[in-house]
Short mmCIF file of C-alpha atoms in Angstrom, two decimals:
data_model
loop_
_atom_site.label_atom_id
_atom_site.label_comp_id
_atom_site.label_asym_id
_atom_site.label_seq_id
_atom_site.Cartn_x
_atom_site.Cartn_y
_atom_site.Cartn_z
CA MET L 5 -20.73 -15.97 8.09
CA ASP L 6 -18.84 -13.09 9.61
CA LEU L 7 -19.45 -9.37 9.27
CA LEU L 8 -17.23 -8.94 6.22
CA ASP L 9 -19.02 -11.69 4.28
CA LEU L 10 -22.30 -9.96 5.10
CA LEU L 11 -20.90 -6.58 4.13
CA PHE L 12 -19.70 -7.88 0.78
CA ALA L 13 -23.08 -9.49 0.09
CA ASN L 14 -24.76 -6.25 1.12
CA VAL L 15 -22.68 -3.99 -1.15
CA THR L 16 -23.04 -6.28 -4.16
CA ASP L 17 -26.80 -6.37 -3.64
CA ARG L 18 -26.88 -2.60 -3.48
CA PHE L 19 -24.86 -2.58 -6.67
CA TYR L 20 -27.70 -4.51 -8.36
CA LEU L 21 -30.00 -1.63 -7.48
CA ILE L 22 -28.09 0.84 -9.62
CA PRO L 23 -30.40 2.01 -12.38
CA SER L 24 -29.20 0.59 -15.67
CA GLN L 25 -30.10 3.68 -17.71
CA GLY L 26 -26.88 5.39 -16.66
CA GLY L 27 -24.96 2.77 -18.60
CA HIS L 28 -21.72 1.21 -17.58
CA HIS L 29 -18.27 2.41 -18.53
CA PRO L 30 -15.72 -0.38 -18.41
CA ILE L 31 -12.05 0.02 -19.07
CA THR L 32 -9.46 -2.73 -18.94
CA ILE L 33 -5.96 -1.96 -17.71
CA LYS L 34 -2.71 -3.88 -17.51
CA LEU L 35 -1.87 -3.65 -13.82
CA ALA L 36 1.66 -5.10 -13.51
CA ASN L 37 1.07 -8.72 -14.56
CA LYS L 38 -2.72 -8.69 -14.35
CA LEU L 39 -5.54 -7.65 -16.62
CA VAL L 40 -8.02 -5.70 -14.52
CA SER L 41 -11.41 -4.45 -15.65
CA ILE L 42 -12.83 -1.40 -13.93
CA VAL L 43 -16.51 -0.60 -14.34
CA SER L 44 -18.04 2.69 -13.36
CA PHE L 45 -21.62 3.81 -13.75
CA ASN L 46 -21.16 7.44 -14.57
CA LYS L 47 -19.04 8.53 -17.50
CA THR L 48 -17.87 11.73 -15.89
CA VAL L 49 -16.85 9.86 -12.74
CA ALA L 50 -14.94 7.41 -14.90
CA ASP L 51 -13.27 10.21 -16.84
CA SER L 52 -12.10 12.12 -13.78
CA TYR L 53 -11.46 9.37 -11.25
CA LEU L 54 -9.73 6.96 -13.59
CA ARG L 55 -7.72 9.53 -15.51
CA ALA L 56 -4.57 8.70 -13.55
CA ILE L 57 -4.52 5.14 -14.94
CA ARG L 58 -5.46 5.84 -18.57
CA HIS L 59 -1.90 5.10 -19.68
CA LEU L 60 -2.41 1.50 -18.52
CA GLU L 61 -5.53 1.00 -20.64
CA VAL L 62 -5.56 -2.03 -22.90
CA LYS L 63 -7.58 -1.44 -26.02
CA GLY L 64 -8.90 -3.86 -28.62
CA LEU L 65 -10.30 -6.43 -26.19
CA PRO L 66 -13.61 -8.09 -27.08
CA THR L 67 -16.56 -5.83 -26.31
CA VAL L 68 -18.88 -6.87 -23.55
CA THR L 69 -22.31 -7.22 -25.13
CA LYS L 70 -24.37 -8.72 -22.36
CA VAL L 71 -24.93 -5.93 -19.92
CA ALA L 72 -27.91 -6.88 -17.84
CA LYS L 73 -30.23 -9.73 -17.29
CA GLU L 74 -33.53 -10.15 -15.56
CA ARG L 75 -33.40 -11.72 -12.17
CA PRO L 76 -36.30 -12.01 -9.75
CA LEU L 77 -35.41 -10.44 -6.45
CA GLU L 78 -35.76 -12.59 -3.39
CA ASP L 79 -38.00 -11.33 -0.60
CA ASP L 80 -35.27 -11.32 2.01
CA GLU L 81 -32.47 -10.31 -0.30
CA PHE L 82 -31.57 -7.03 1.38
CA ASP L 83 -32.47 -7.89 4.91
CA TYR L 84 -29.01 -8.61 6.30
CA ASP L 85 -29.35 -6.31 9.27
CA GLY L 86 -32.96 -7.18 9.97
CA GLU L 87 -34.18 -3.77 8.84
CA ASP L 88 -35.90 -2.95 5.61
CA ASP L 89 -33.67 -0.02 4.88
CA ILE L 90 -33.76 -0.43 1.08
CA GLU L 91 -36.88 -0.78 -0.94
CA ALA L 92 -36.42 -3.12 -3.85
CA ASP L 93 -37.56 -1.63 -7.13
CA PRO L 94 -39.47 -4.31 -9.09
CA LEU L 95 -38.02 -2.92 -12.32
CA VAL L 96 -34.44 -3.27 -11.19
CA LYS L 97 -32.35 -5.63 -13.28
CA GLU L 98 -29.33 -7.50 -12.11
CA THR L 99 -26.28 -6.04 -13.72
CA ASP L 100 -23.96 -8.90 -14.39
CA VAL L 101 -21.47 -7.02 -16.47
CA TYR L 102 -18.75 -7.82 -13.96
CA GLU L 103 -19.34 -11.54 -14.45
CA ASP L 104 -18.77 -11.13 -18.18
CA LEU L 105 -15.65 -9.09 -17.58
CA LEU L 106 -14.26 -11.77 -15.30
CA ASP L 107 -14.08 -14.01 -18.34
CA LEU L 108 -11.87 -11.44 -20.04
CA SER L 109 -9.71 -10.27 -17.17
CA ASP L 110 -8.05 -11.48 -13.98
CA PHE L 111 -9.98 -9.18 -11.70
CA THR L 112 -12.88 -6.74 -11.83
CA ILE L 113 -13.27 -3.56 -9.81
CA LEU L 114 -16.60 -1.75 -9.54
CA LEU L 115 -16.45 2.00 -8.98
CA ILE L 116 -19.64 3.20 -7.39
CA ASP L 117 -20.66 6.51 -5.91
CA SER L 118 -23.71 7.30 -3.85
CA GLN L 119 -24.11 10.76 -5.34
CA SER L 120 -24.82 9.84 -8.94
CA THR L 121 -26.46 6.45 -8.31
CA GLU L 122 -28.53 7.64 -5.33
CA ILE L 123 -27.83 4.30 -3.66
CA LEU L 124 -26.81 4.68 -0.03
CA MET L 125 -23.75 2.96 1.34
CA PRO L 126 -24.41 0.18 3.85
CA GLU L 127 -23.84 0.58 7.58
CA MET L 128 -20.17 -0.12 8.23
CA ASP L 129 -19.48 1.35 11.65
CA PHE L 130 -17.54 -1.75 12.59
CA LEU L 131 -14.83 -0.68 10.11
CA SER L 132 -14.25 2.62 11.90
CA THR L 133 -11.18 3.16 14.05
CA PRO L 134 -10.79 5.88 16.68
CA ARG L 135 -9.14 9.09 15.47
CA ASP L 136 -6.06 8.54 17.59
CA GLN L 137 -5.42 5.10 16.09
CA PRO L 138 -4.13 4.15 12.64
CA ARG L 139 -6.51 3.33 9.83
CA LYS L 140 -7.07 -0.39 9.80
CA ALA L 141 -8.17 -2.96 7.26
CA PHE L 142 -10.33 -5.87 8.36
CA GLU L 143 -10.13 -9.40 7.01
CA ASN L 144 -12.62 -12.24 7.29
CA GLU L 145 -11.62 -15.51 8.94
CA GLU L 146 -10.87 -17.25 5.67
CA GLY L 147 -8.76 -14.35 4.44
CA THR L 148 -10.87 -14.08 1.29
CA ILE L 149 -12.37 -10.64 1.96
CA ILE L 150 -10.62 -7.45 3.11
CA ALA L 151 -12.24 -4.05 3.69
CA THR L 152 -11.26 -0.62 4.92
CA ILE L 153 -12.69 2.87 4.97
CA GLU L 154 -10.93 6.22 4.66
CA GLY L 155 -11.71 9.90 4.68
CA GLU L 156 -13.98 12.23 6.60
CA GLU L 157 -16.95 11.00 4.58
CA PRO L 158 -15.71 7.45 4.41
CA ALA L 159 -15.11 5.73 1.10
CA LEU L 160 -15.28 1.95 1.26
CA SER L 161 -12.70 -0.32 -0.36
CA ILE L 162 -13.60 -4.01 -0.27
CA ILE L 163 -12.16 -6.99 -2.11
CA ASN L 164 -13.30 -10.59 -2.48
CA PHE L 165 -10.44 -12.78 -3.75
CA ARG L 166 -12.67 -15.80 -4.31
CA LYS L 167 -14.99 -13.86 -6.61
CA ARG L 168 -12.10 -11.88 -8.13
CA LEU L 169 -14.16 -8.78 -7.49
CA ALA L 170 -13.51 -5.53 -5.63
CA LEU L 171 -15.58 -2.41 -5.06
CA LEU L 172 -14.66 1.14 -4.30
CA TRP L 173 -17.72 2.97 -3.03
CA LEU L 174 -17.38 6.75 -2.85
CA PRO L 175 -19.90 8.81 -0.88
CA THR L 176 -19.57 11.75 -3.26
CA VAL L 177 -17.78 12.59 -6.47
CA SER L 178 -17.95 16.37 -6.29
CA GLN L 179 -15.00 16.91 -3.97
CA ILE L 180 -12.44 14.23 -4.51
CA PRO L 181 -9.14 15.36 -3.00
CA GLY L 182 -6.08 15.61 -5.22
CA TYR L 183 -4.21 12.83 -3.44
CA GLN L 184 -7.02 10.41 -4.33
CA LEU L 185 -7.20 11.52 -7.96
CA ALA L 186 -3.42 11.16 -8.17
CA ALA L 187 -3.42 7.56 -6.97
CA PRO L 188 -6.94 6.13 -7.26
CA LEU L 189 -7.72 2.60 -6.09
CA ARG L 190 -4.26 2.19 -4.59
CA THR L 191 -5.48 0.19 -1.57
CA ILE L 192 -7.37 -2.26 -3.79
CA PHE L 193 -4.48 -2.46 -6.26
CA ASN L 194 -2.15 -3.37 -3.41
CA TRP L 195 -4.43 -6.14 -2.16
CA LEU L 196 -5.05 -7.69 -5.54
CA LEU L 197 -1.39 -7.63 -6.59
CA GLY L 198 0.03 -8.66 -3.20
CA ASP L 199 -0.73 -12.35 -3.52
CA SER L 200 1.43 -12.65 -6.61
CA GLY L 201 4.42 -11.06 -4.88
CA ILE L 202 3.92 -7.66 -6.50
CA GLN L 203 3.98 -4.84 -4.01
CA LEU L 204 2.90 -1.22 -4.17
CA ILE L 205 5.58 1.03 -2.76
CA HIS L 206 5.63 4.67 -1.78
CA ALA L 207 8.32 5.77 -4.23
CA ALA L 208 8.87 7.41 -7.60
CA ALA L 209 10.49 5.55 -10.49
CA VAL L 210 12.28 6.56 -13.67
CA GLY L 211 14.16 4.70 -16.34
CA ASP L 212 17.46 5.54 -18.00
CA ARG L 213 17.82 3.27 -21.02
CA SER L 214 17.49 -0.18 -19.41
CA ASP L 215 18.14 0.92 -15.81
CA GLY L 216 15.13 1.40 -13.58
CA LEU L 217 15.72 3.69 -10.61
CA LEU L 218 13.46 3.68 -7.60
CA ILE L 219 13.40 7.09 -5.93
CA SER L 220 12.37 6.60 -2.32
CA GLY L 221 11.82 8.92 0.60
CA SER L 222 9.01 10.25 2.73
CA SER L 223 6.72 13.03 1.48
CA GLY L 224 8.58 16.24 0.72
CA SER L 225 11.94 14.54 0.28
CA GLY L 226 12.19 15.39 -3.44
CA LYS L 227 10.82 12.30 -5.17
CA THR L 228 8.61 14.27 -7.54
CA VAL L 229 11.22 16.92 -8.39
CA THR L 230 13.81 14.22 -9.06
CA SER L 231 11.50 12.15 -11.26
CA LEU L 232 10.27 15.21 -13.20
CA ALA L 233 13.85 16.36 -13.76
CA CYS L 234 14.57 12.98 -15.32
CA LEU L 235 11.37 13.14 -17.37
CA GLU L 236 12.41 16.51 -18.78
CA ALA L 237 15.82 15.08 -19.66
CA GLY L 238 14.10 12.50 -21.85
CA TRP L 239 14.16 9.56 -19.45
CA ASN L 240 11.34 7.07 -19.09
CA PHE L 241 8.82 7.83 -16.36
CA LEU L 242 6.91 5.28 -14.29
CA GLY L 243 5.47 7.29 -11.40
CA ASP L 244 6.15 10.05 -8.88
CA ASP L 245 4.61 8.73 -5.66
CA PHE L 246 3.40 5.13 -5.93
CA VAL L 247 4.72 2.38 -8.20
CA ALA L 248 4.72 -1.41 -7.92
CA ILE L 249 7.69 -3.75 -7.61
CA GLY L 250 7.77 -7.46 -8.24
CA PRO L 251 9.24 -10.36 -10.17
CA GLY L 252 10.48 -9.35 -13.61
CA LYS L 253 10.31 -11.22 -16.91
CA ASP L 254 13.68 -12.89 -16.35
CA LYS L 255 13.98 -15.29 -13.43
CA GLY L 256 15.51 -13.72 -10.35
CA THR L 257 15.05 -10.14 -11.53
CA ILE L 258 12.89 -7.46 -9.95
CA SER L 259 10.93 -5.01 -12.08
CA VAL L 260 9.27 -1.70 -11.40
CA TYR L 261 5.72 -1.30 -12.74
CA SER L 262 3.98 1.97 -13.52
CA LEU L 263 0.64 2.65 -11.85
CA TYR L 264 -0.21 6.32 -12.22
CA CYS L 265 0.48 9.00 -14.82
CA THR L 266 0.36 11.86 -12.30
CA ALA L 267 2.65 14.24 -10.46
CA ARG L 268 1.75 16.31 -7.40
CA LEU L 269 3.90 19.21 -6.33
CA HIS L 270 3.72 22.78 -5.12
CA ARG L 271 2.87 25.22 -7.87
CA ASP L 272 5.99 27.30 -7.34
CA MET L 273 8.15 24.27 -7.89
CA ALA L 274 6.03 23.19 -10.86
CA LYS L 275 6.99 26.42 -12.68
CA LYS L 276 10.45 24.98 -13.13
CA PHE L 277 9.02 22.27 -15.39
CA ASP L 278 7.14 22.28 -18.68
CA LEU L 279 3.98 20.70 -17.32
CA PRO L 280 0.37 20.77 -18.51
CA GLU L 281 -2.16 22.89 -16.60
CA PRO L 282 -2.92 21.48 -13.14
CA ALA L 283 -6.17 19.54 -12.88
CA VAL L 284 -6.62 20.10 -9.17
CA THR L 285 -4.97 22.41 -6.69
CA ASP L 286 -5.30 21.82 -2.96
CA ASP L 287 -2.25 21.50 -0.72
CA LYS L 288 -0.34 20.65 -3.91
CA SER L 289 -1.22 20.87 -7.59
CA LEU L 290 -2.06 17.72 -9.51
CA TYR L 291 -0.70 17.28 -13.03
CA PHE L 292 -1.66 14.55 -15.47
CA LEU L 293 1.47 13.71 -17.45
CA TYR L 294 -0.36 11.50 -19.93
CA PRO L 295 -0.91 11.96 -22.83
CA LYS L 296 1.57 14.89 -23.04
CA PHE L 297 4.53 12.63 -22.19
CA ALA L 298 2.97 9.43 -23.59
CA GLU L 299 6.11 8.36 -25.42
CA GLN L 300 8.18 8.45 -22.24
CA PHE L 301 5.83 6.33 -20.16
CA LYS L 302 7.13 2.84 -19.59
CA LEU L 303 4.91 0.25 -17.93
CA GLU L 304 7.74 -2.01 -16.72
CA ILE L 305 11.50 -1.70 -16.37
CA PRO L 306 14.09 -3.87 -14.58
CA LEU L 307 15.16 -2.31 -11.28
CA SER L 308 18.82 -1.31 -11.03
CA ARG L 309 19.13 1.04 -8.06
CA ILE L 310 17.25 2.52 -5.12
CA PHE L 311 18.15 6.13 -4.33
CA MET L 312 16.84 8.45 -1.69
CA PRO L 313 17.39 12.02 -2.90
CA ASN L 314 18.23 14.91 -0.65
CA ILE L 315 18.13 18.06 -2.73
CA SER L 316 20.38 20.67 -1.14
CA LYS L 317 22.90 23.37 -1.93
CA GLY L 318 25.84 21.20 -1.02
CA SER L 319 27.95 19.09 -3.31
CA THR L 320 26.96 15.64 -4.48
CA SER L 321 27.61 12.85 -2.03
CA THR L 322 26.17 9.46 -1.30
CA HIS L 323 26.01 7.00 1.55
CA ARG L 324 24.32 3.69 2.13
CA LEU L 325 21.18 3.88 4.25
CA SER L 326 21.12 2.07 7.58
CA THR L 327 18.40 -0.50 8.20
CA ALA L 328 16.61 1.97 10.46
CA ASP L 329 16.64 4.57 7.66
CA VAL L 330 15.28 2.03 5.17
CA VAL L 331 12.46 1.25 7.56
CA LYS L 332 11.78 4.95 8.08
CA GLU L 333 11.98 6.10 4.47
CA ILE L 334 10.53 3.12 2.59
CA MET L 335 8.71 0.69 4.83
CA ILE L 336 6.84 2.88 7.28
CA PRO L 337 5.34 5.27 4.64
CA THR L 338 4.30 2.33 2.46
CA LEU L 339 2.68 0.56 5.40
CA ALA L 340 1.03 3.75 6.60
CA TYR L 341 -0.55 4.54 3.22
CA LEU L 342 -1.58 0.97 2.40
CA PRO L 343 -3.58 -0.70 5.18
CA GLY L 344 -4.23 -4.44 5.11
CA ARG L 345 -2.00 -7.44 4.47
CA GLU L 346 0.82 -5.67 6.34
CA ARG L 347 2.82 -8.85 6.91
CA THR L 348 2.88 -9.48 3.16
CA THR L 349 3.85 -5.86 2.53
CA LEU L 350 6.75 -6.02 5.00
CA LYS L 351 7.90 -9.36 3.57
CA ASN L 352 7.84 -8.04 0.00
CA LEU L 353 9.67 -4.84 0.95
CA THR L 354 12.27 -6.82 2.91
CA HIS L 355 12.88 -8.96 -0.17
CA LEU L 356 13.38 -5.77 -2.18
CA VAL L 357 15.82 -4.04 0.14
CA SER L 358 17.73 -7.27 0.73
CA ASN L 359 18.44 -7.49 -2.99
CA PHE L 360 18.99 -3.79 -3.67
CA PRO L 361 21.01 -1.67 -1.28
CA CYS L 362 19.54 1.79 -0.78
CA HIS L 363 21.69 4.90 -1.06
CA SER L 364 20.99 8.41 0.09
CA VAL L 365 22.13 10.97 -2.49
CA ASN L 366 22.78 14.62 -1.76
CA ILE L 367 21.98 16.33 -5.05
CA ASN L 368 22.80 19.90 -5.96
CA ASP L 369 19.59 21.92 -6.13
CA SER L 370 20.12 22.78 -9.78
CA ILE L 371 17.43 20.66 -11.43
CA ASP L 372 19.37 20.33 -14.67
CA THR L 373 22.14 18.40 -12.93
CA ILE L 374 19.92 15.78 -11.29
CA PRO L 375 19.66 13.30 -14.22
CA GLU L 376 23.39 13.38 -14.91
CA THR L 377 24.20 12.88 -11.22
CA LEU L 378 21.88 9.86 -11.02
CA ARG L 379 23.27 8.44 -14.27
CA ARG L 380 26.82 8.73 -12.95
CA LEU L 381 25.93 7.12 -9.63
CA THR L 382 24.08 4.30 -11.38
CA LEU L 383 27.22 3.41 -13.30
CA MET L 384 29.40 3.54 -10.20
CA SER L 385 29.96 0.69 -7.80
CA LEU L 386 28.50 2.04 -4.57
CA VAL L 387 29.32 0.61 -1.16
CA MET Z 18 7.29 -14.22 35.86
CA ASP Z 19 5.22 -17.05 34.43
CA GLN Z 20 7.36 -20.16 34.46
CA LYS Z 21 4.93 -22.27 32.45
CA GLN Z 22 3.93 -20.20 29.48
CA ASN Z 23 6.01 -19.29 26.45
CA LEU Z 24 6.40 -15.89 24.85
CA ARG Z 25 5.64 -14.93 21.28
CA ALA Z 26 5.35 -11.74 19.26
CA CYS Z 27 2.02 -10.07 19.94
CA PRO Z 28 -0.31 -11.26 17.19
CA GLU Z 29 -2.29 -8.03 17.13
CA GLY Z 30 -0.49 -5.24 15.38
CA ILE Z 31 3.13 -6.44 15.58
CA ILE Z 32 4.96 -7.38 12.39
CA PHE Z 33 8.63 -8.22 12.01
CA GLU Z 34 11.21 -9.32 9.48
CA VAL Z 35 14.90 -10.14 9.39
CA ILE Z 36 16.85 -7.54 7.40
CA GLY Z 37 20.49 -8.48 7.11
CA GLN Z 38 21.60 -9.30 10.64
CA GLU Z 39 18.88 -7.28 12.34
CA ILE Z 40 15.27 -7.94 13.18
CA VAL Z 41 12.97 -5.02 12.50
CA VAL Z 42 9.76 -4.95 14.52
CA ILE Z 43 6.95 -2.55 13.64
CA SER Z 44 3.95 -1.76 15.78
CA LEU Z 45 1.01 -1.11 13.48
CA ALA Z 46 -0.95 0.21 16.45
CA THR Z 47 1.44 3.05 17.24
CA GLY Z 48 3.79 3.46 14.27
CA THR Z 49 6.75 2.81 16.56
CA TYR Z 50 9.51 0.69 15.07
CA PHE Z 51 12.28 -1.21 16.77
CA SER Z 52 15.65 -2.45 15.62
CA LEU Z 53 17.06 -5.52 17.32
CA LYS Z 54 20.71 -6.28 16.68
CA SER Z 55 22.71 -9.19 18.03
CA PRO Z 56 22.15 -10.52 20.66
CA ALA Z 57 18.71 -8.86 21.02
CA SER Z 58 17.70 -10.30 17.63
CA THR Z 59 18.84 -13.77 18.70
CA ILE Z 60 16.82 -13.62 21.90
CA PHE Z 61 13.72 -12.46 20.01
CA ALA Z 62 14.17 -15.23 17.44
CA LEU Z 63 14.68 -17.88 20.12
CA LEU Z 64 11.56 -16.82 22.01
CA GLU Z 65 9.51 -16.62 18.81
CA SER Z 66 10.67 -20.11 17.94
CA GLY Z 67 9.32 -21.60 21.15
CA CYS Z 68 12.31 -21.31 23.50
CA HIS Z 69 11.23 -20.71 27.09
CA ARG Z 70 12.72 -17.58 28.68
CA SER Z 71 14.34 -19.64 31.42
CA ASP Z 72 16.25 -21.57 28.74
CA LEU Z 73 17.66 -18.43 27.08
CA PRO Z 74 20.98 -18.22 29.00
CA ALA Z 75 21.91 -21.79 28.08
CA LYS Z 76 20.96 -21.30 24.43
CA LEU Z 77 22.88 -18.03 24.20
CA ASN Z 78 25.84 -19.64 25.88
CA ASP Z 79 25.91 -22.24 23.08
CA LEU Z 80 25.30 -19.79 20.22
CA TYR Z 81 27.93 -17.28 21.38
CA SER Z 82 30.49 -19.91 22.51
CA ALA Z 83 30.29 -19.31 26.25
CA PRO Z 84 30.83 -15.53 26.42
CA GLU Z 85 32.26 -14.30 29.70
CA ASN Z 86 29.93 -11.30 29.85
CA LEU Z 87 26.66 -13.23 29.54
CA ASN Z 88 24.48 -11.86 32.32
CA VAL Z 89 21.22 -13.60 33.25
CA GLU Z 90 19.74 -10.48 34.87
CA GLN Z 91 20.35 -8.44 31.72
CA ILE Z 92 18.59 -11.09 29.66
CA GLU Z 93 15.63 -11.10 32.05
CA SER Z 94 15.49 -7.33 31.95
CA PHE Z 95 15.56 -7.34 28.15
CA VAL Z 96 12.71 -9.85 27.96
CA ASP Z 97 10.70 -7.73 30.38
CA GLN Z 98 11.33 -4.76 28.09
CA LEU Z 99 10.03 -6.73 25.08
CA MET Z 100 6.86 -7.26 27.05
CA SER Z 101 6.55 -3.72 28.36
CA GLU Z 102 6.87 -2.42 24.79
CA SER Z 103 4.03 -4.81 23.81
CA ILE Z 104 6.31 -6.57 21.36
CA MET Z 105 5.92 -9.97 23.02
CA GLU Z 106 3.30 -11.54 25.23
CA TYR Z 107 2.71 -14.79 27.04
CA CYS Z 108 0.81 -17.43 25.14
CA LYS Z 109 -0.53 -20.83 26.09
CA SER Z 110 1.26 -22.52 23.26
CA ASN Z 111 3.93 -21.46 20.83
CA ASP Z 112 4.23 -23.78 17.88
CA GLY Z 113 7.91 -22.94 17.54
CA LYS Z 114 7.64 -22.14 13.83
CA GLY Z 115 9.06 -18.66 14.17
CA PHE Z 116 12.60 -19.01 12.81
CA ASP Z 117 14.62 -21.91 11.47
CA GLN Z 118 17.84 -22.92 13.17
CA GLY Z 119 19.98 -21.52 10.35
CA THR Z 120 18.44 -18.06 10.72
CA ILE Z 121 18.91 -18.10 14.49
CA GLN Z 122 22.56 -19.02 14.06
CA SER Z 123 23.09 -16.31 11.44
CA LEU Z 124 21.65 -13.72 13.84
CA ALA Z 125 24.05 -14.72 16.61
CA VAL Z 126 26.87 -12.45 15.53
CA PRO Z 127 29.71 -12.27 18.08
CA PRO Z 128 30.88 -10.63 20.21
CA TYR Z 129 28.12 -11.01 22.78
CA GLN Z 130 26.98 -7.65 24.15
CA THR Z 131 24.25 -6.41 26.43
CA PRO Z 132 20.94 -6.92 24.55
CA VAL Z 133 19.20 -3.61 23.78
CA ILE Z 134 16.13 -2.41 21.92
CA ASP Z 135 16.63 0.54 19.57
CA LYS Z 136 13.26 2.29 19.59
CA PHE Z 137 12.13 4.86 17.00
CA GLU Z 138 9.04 7.01 17.41
CA ASP Z 139 9.72 9.60 14.70
CA MET Z 140 7.15 8.23 12.23
CA GLN Z 141 4.19 7.88 14.57
CA ASP Z 142 2.42 10.93 13.15
CA LEU Z 143 2.51 9.58 9.62
CA PHE Z 144 1.18 6.25 10.78
CA LEU Z 145 -1.67 7.82 12.69
CA LEU Z 146 -2.60 10.13 9.85
CA ASP Z 147 -5.77 9.48 7.92
CA PRO Z 148 -4.78 11.37 4.80
CA VAL Z 149 -7.54 13.93 4.74
CA HIS Z 150 -6.30 16.81 2.67
CA PRO Z 151 -7.84 20.20 1.92
CA VAL Z 152 -10.35 19.92 -0.89
CA VAL Z 153 -11.09 22.40 -3.63
CA SER Z 154 -13.67 21.89 -6.34
CA THR Z 155 -12.18 21.85 -9.81
CA GLU Z 156 -13.50 22.07 -13.33
CA SER Z 157 -13.47 18.30 -13.72
CA THR Z 158 -15.10 17.63 -10.38
CA LYS Z 159 -17.63 20.43 -10.94
CA LYS Z 160 -18.61 18.81 -14.22
CA THR Z 161 -18.88 15.50 -12.39
CA GLU Z 162 -21.14 17.09 -9.83
CA GLU Z 163 -23.33 18.68 -12.51
CA HIS Z 164 -23.56 15.39 -14.34
CA ALA Z 165 -24.32 13.53 -11.16
CA ASN Z 166 -27.08 15.97 -10.30
CA GLN Z 167 -28.72 15.77 -13.71
#
């Protein structure tokens, strides 16, 4: 057994210690082509942390009735590191809600926080990387478990493909940064979708009738402004920062899948749009676009074009991106934000850009003109 | 130079793919990315497929139809550069599964030129960033905190 197998066993055992009186709060979402159940143990945590994926919620599934069952705890159950660092409560019941949910869905994710459950995270120093090195994900020998940590007070993301179970363990829920609330669980989503050829990508996406447009570019390039301009013009909206791409319904097609119903942008820029009140303001303000724009959310649309906007005062022009630019604007940001399974990520992104040429578009800075410019370019034959 | 061992892409932290007629190599350790065009891409593909570095001139001579400007020293220098950039390393065995023959031939786009590595370091900061952003408590997170503390 290697360290990741032990870590997974350790975190699931700690999960059994969570007092059952807090209840469990499962939701089931349609994540691209998978049904995923997410269980949290604090309603307020569920309401705030999972708000960005509420538009993906699938309602009307059978209700889970069996929540907990008695299970005698083994004497050595928590002694993976040779230290008795957790005292087993004789009244603790094994919560097997996730096992029930596995019967209903393709994957289950447990959302746990140390603050409300008062259960400490396990020791996971071996997952740390020095500050001057990129964040890394670790995989066990069999490739069945992946884990990574992120943040100053590290949150743990761990997935076990064999058990179809993942956990996100947050140290605290009182100060979740806006970028996490805007795109929660993205690392786990990327891992669990990756095997079926569906890839998270750092890009916005909108839909004009049956044309899905991927709006790529590194942070600050204008993805959010472009996608919000299209939203205000009545287009479909799929996401402003992270979406998924993968095989579509028809053979040989590629679709874009919505993941998050959020938009993050500077407040001054946000004044140009009719947005709801921001939920969080840190370096940017976070806006939840659902349910206000519920009718314009589309969960899947066939991909037609990839554009990289450059909002400027000049006139509209377009040119095809070089391979180096594609790597810089699409591949590197996606790889940087989504550690783990990098070879699969690069392969999936290569498949995408090999099938869809990417064009840089200089767009006049008048927001009203953006949708019409993109519509015109979509209809044109670009070289 | 090790005459016995083969070269291969460094297994730790190096990923690569063929995009069109280029090979893109990304270092996950540094965020540096490299573009290899013909004949650099062909040399990389040959090495990754189990070709010994001493056999490169002959292979390139075949693939590029005996180019007059093929220079053995330039090839050696290029391979040394692949190693100094930690893109490739010596290995005891290379199973030769890197690229199929058809891909290698499609990468060998004439005319033959001096092999070069295009190196890009402009995205290193993003790659090294652990996205820790400023944090401000909000109504929703305050409520969460209150609830959690109950």
